[in-house]
Coordinates of C-alpha atoms in Angstrom, one line a residue:
M1 CA 2.2 4.9 22.7
A2 CA -0.5 4.8 20.0
Q3 CA -0.9 1.9 17.6
F4 CA 0.3 2.2 14.0
C5 CA 0.9 0.4 10.8
V6 CA 4.2 1.6 9.4
L7 CA 5.2 1.0 5.8
T8 CA 8.8 1.7 4.9
G9 CA 9.9 1.4 1.3
D10 CA 12.3 2.2 -1.5
L11 CA 12.1 2.1 -5.3
V12 CA 13.5 -1.0 -7.0
A13 CA 16.4 -0.4 -9.3
S14 CA 16.2 3.4 -8.7
S15 CA 19.7 3.8 -10.3
D16 CA 18.1 3.0 -13.6
L17 CA 15.5 5.7 -13.2
T18 CA 15.7 9.4 -14.0
S19 CA 15.2 11.9 -11.3
T20 CA 11.9 12.7 -13.0
D21 CA 10.9 9.1 -12.7
V22 CA 11.8 8.9 -9.0
D23 CA 9.9 12.1 -8.2
A24 CA 6.9 10.9 -10.1
A25 CA 6.9 7.6 -8.2
L26 CA 7.3 9.2 -4.8
T27 CA 4.6 11.7 -5.6
S28 CA 2.3 8.8 -6.5
I29 CA 3.0 7.1 -3.2
E30 CA 2.5 10.4 -1.3
T31 CA -0.9 10.9 -3.1
A32 CA -1.9 7.4 -2.1
A33 CA -0.9 8.0 1.5
N34 CA -3.0 11.2 1.6
A35 CA -6.0 9.4 0.1
M36 CA -5.9 6.9 3.0
S37 CA -6.8 9.7 5.4
G38 CA -10.2 9.6 3.8
W39 CA -10.8 5.9 4.4
R40 CA -12.3 6.5 7.8
T41 CA -13.1 10.0 9.0
P42 CA -12.4 11.9 11.1
D43 CA -9.9 10.1 13.2
L44 CA -7.7 8.2 10.7
I45 CA -4.2 9.7 10.4
S46 CA -2.0 9.0 7.4
Q47 CA 1.4 10.6 7.2
F48 CA 4.0 10.4 4.4
A49 CA 7.7 11.2 4.5
R50 CA 10.5 11.0 1.9
R51 CA 13.6 9.4 3.3
G52 CA 16.7 10.0 1.2
G53 CA 16.8 9.8 -2.5
D54 CA 14.4 7.0 -3.3
A55 CA 13.1 5.9 0.1
W56 CA 9.9 6.7 1.9
Q57 CA 7.7 5.9 4.9
V58 CA 4.0 6.0 5.6
A59 CA 2.4 5.7 9.1
L60 CA -1.3 4.9 9.4
S61 CA -3.1 5.2 12.7
D62 CA -5.1 2.0 12.1
P63 CA -2.9 -1.1 12.2
D64 CA -5.7 -3.3 10.9
Y65 CA -5.3 -1.7 7.5
A66 CA -1.6 -2.6 7.0
L67 CA -1.9 -5.0 4.1
R68 CA -4.7 -3.1 2.5
A69 CA -2.6 0.1 2.6
A70 CA 0.5 -1.6 1.1
L71 CA -1.5 -3.1 -1.7
F72 CA -3.2 0.3 -2.3
I73 CA 0.2 1.9 -2.6
Q74 CA 1.4 -0.8 -5.0
A75 CA -1.7 -0.4 -7.1
C76 CA -1.5 3.4 -7.3
L77 CA 2.2 3.2 -8.2
R78 CA 1.6 0.7 -11.0
R79 CA -1.4 2.7 -12.2
D80 CA 0.5 6.0 -12.3
T81 CA 4.0 5.0 -13.4
D82 CA 3.7 1.5 -14.9
R83 CA 7.5 0.8 -15.0
T84 CA 8.4 1.7 -11.4
T85 CA 8.0 -0.7 -8.4
S86 CA 8.7 -0.4 -4.7
R87 CA 9.7 -2.7 -1.9
I88 CA 7.5 -2.3 1.2
A89 CA 8.2 -3.5 4.7
L90 CA 5.1 -3.6 6.9
A91 CA 5.0 -3.6 10.7
T92 CA 2.3 -3.0 13.2
G93 CA 2.6 -2.0 16.8
P94 CA 3.2 0.9 19.2
G95 CA 4.8 4.1 18.1
T96 CA 5.0 7.8 18.8
L97 CA 4.3 10.4 16.1
P98 CA 5.2 14.0 17.0
A99 CA 2.4 16.6 16.8
S100 CA 4.1 18.1 13.7
G101 CA 3.5 14.8 11.9
D102 CA 7.2 14.6 10.9
L103 CA 7.9 10.9 10.4
N104 CA 11.6 11.5 10.5
A105 CA 11.1 12.3 14.2
A106 CA 8.7 9.4 14.9
H107 CA 9.9 6.5 17.1
G108 CA 8.8 3.3 18.6
P109 CA 8.8 -0.5 17.9
A110 CA 6.7 -0.4 14.8
F111 CA 8.9 2.2 13.1
V112 CA 12.1 0.3 14.1
A113 CA 10.7 -3.1 12.9
S114 CA 9.6 -1.7 9.6
G115 CA 12.9 0.0 8.8
R116 CA 14.9 -3.0 9.8
L117 CA 12.9 -5.4 7.7
L118 CA 13.3 -3.3 4.6
D119 CA 17.1 -3.6 5.1
T120 CA 16.8 -7.4 4.7
L121 CA 14.6 -7.6 1.7
S122 CA 15.9 -8.7 -1.7
R123 CA 15.0 -6.9 -4.9
Q124 CA 12.6 -9.7 -5.7
T125 CA 10.6 -9.4 -2.5
L126 CA 8.3 -6.4 -2.7
L127 CA 6.0 -7.0 0.3
A128 CA 6.8 -8.6 3.7
H129 CA 5.4 -8.2 7.2
A130 CA 7.7 -7.8 10.2
N131 CA 5.2 -9.3 12.6
G132 CA 5.5 -12.7 11.1
G133 CA 2.8 -15.5 11.3
A134 CA -0.4 -15.3 9.3
H135 CA 0.1 -11.7 8.5
H136 CA 3.5 -12.3 6.9
A137 CA 2.1 -15.4 5.0
A138 CA -0.8 -13.4 3.6
T139 CA 1.5 -10.5 2.7
R140 CA 3.9 -12.8 0.8
L141 CA 1.0 -14.4 -1.1
A142 CA -0.4 -10.9 -1.9
D143 CA 3.0 -9.9 -3.2
H144 CA 3.0 -12.7 -5.6
I145 CA -0.5 -11.7 -6.9
A146 CA 0.2 -8.0 -7.1
S147 CA 3.5 -8.5 -9.0
G148 CA 1.5 -9.6 -12.0
W149 CA -0.8 -6.6 -12.2
T150 CA -1.1 -4.7 -15.5
Q151 CA -1.6 -1.0 -15.5
A152 CA -5.3 -1.4 -16.3
Q153 CA -5.7 -4.0 -13.5
A154 CA -3.9 -1.7 -11.1
R155 CA -6.3 1.1 -11.9
A156 CA -9.3 -1.0 -11.1
I157 CA -7.6 -2.4 -7.9
A158 CA -6.7 1.1 -6.7
A159 CA -10.4 2.2 -7.1
A160 CA -11.8 -0.9 -5.4
L161 CA -9.4 -1.3 -2.4
P162 CA -10.4 1.5 -0.1
P163 CA -12.8 0.3 2.6
N164 CA -15.2 3.1 1.5
A165 CA -14.8 2.5 -2.2
P166 CA -17.7 3.3 -4.5
N167 CA -19.6 0.4 -6.1
R168 CA -18.4 -1.1 -9.3
A169 CA -21.0 0.7 -11.4
D170 CA -19.7 4.0 -10.2
I171 CA -16.1 3.0 -10.7
A172 CA -16.9 2.0 -14.3
K173 CA -18.7 5.4 -14.8
S174 CA -15.6 7.3 -13.5
F175 CA -13.4 5.4 -15.9
G176 CA -15.8 5.7 -18.9
I177 CA -15.9 1.9 -19.4
S178 CA -18.5 -0.8 -18.7
R179 CA -19.1 -2.4 -15.4
Q180 CA -18.3 -5.7 -17.1
A181 CA -14.8 -4.4 -18.0
V182 CA -14.2 -3.4 -14.4
N183 CA -15.3 -6.8 -13.2
Q184 CA -13.0 -8.5 -15.7
A185 CA -10.0 -6.4 -14.6
L186 CA -10.6 -7.1 -10.9
W187 CA -11.2 -10.8 -11.5
S188 CA -8.1 -11.2 -13.6
A189 CA -6.0 -9.3 -11.0
G190 CA -7.1 -11.7 -8.3
Y191 CA -9.1 -9.1 -6.4
P192 CA -11.9 -11.4 -5.1
A193 CA -9.3 -13.6 -3.2
I194 CA -7.5 -10.5 -2.0
A195 CA -10.7 -8.9 -0.8
D196 CA -11.6 -12.0 1.1
A197 CA -8.2 -12.3 2.7
L198 CA -8.2 -8.6 3.7
T199 CA -11.7 -9.0 5.3
A200 CA -10.6 -12.0 7.2
L201 CA -7.4 -10.4 8.5
E202 CA -9.1 -7.1 9.5
T203 CA -11.9 -8.9 11.2
E204 CA -9.5 -11.0 13.2
A205 CA -7.4 -8.0 14.1
G206 CA -10.4 -6.1 15.2
K207 CA -11.6 -8.7 17.8

């Protein structure tokens, strides 16, 4: 079996959303998942599947990126929809993805653990890691930080999180704002601490 990070999620309070809101949120998540394929070319695989009315799953073929991927999805969702949030259960480990890329036919411990964890999460817990330990601790702290992102902060975070992200001057240019404004958005969103934590986790996992 190959190694994956598997993210399984559903939209919070989806019964209060219109079908248009649900479709927009899931489209945002799918677009984020597709963007992750460009984080490291040519061998990074990122697959998205919709699972039922408001549920979804993403499998990424680099388990080291698990928390970065979850935060990227949260940032893109907040950036694009503002009023819609999702719970995300993370798991890393072995799994089998069919050649078709159909996640509904995928299987293995990482897929099982991610799905089972989602079933246990409260509406107030938006991020949790099934593997426990330091990864779960970092994920829970990141959840607390991310829950306070404004739409403007999420836009800056989504642009800065990819491991191959452009520099802040180029991000500012693409937004039509100053570099100082980008720096302020990232600082107020807790990005420096998040970036340090992600670097530490990914370096440790890559040993």
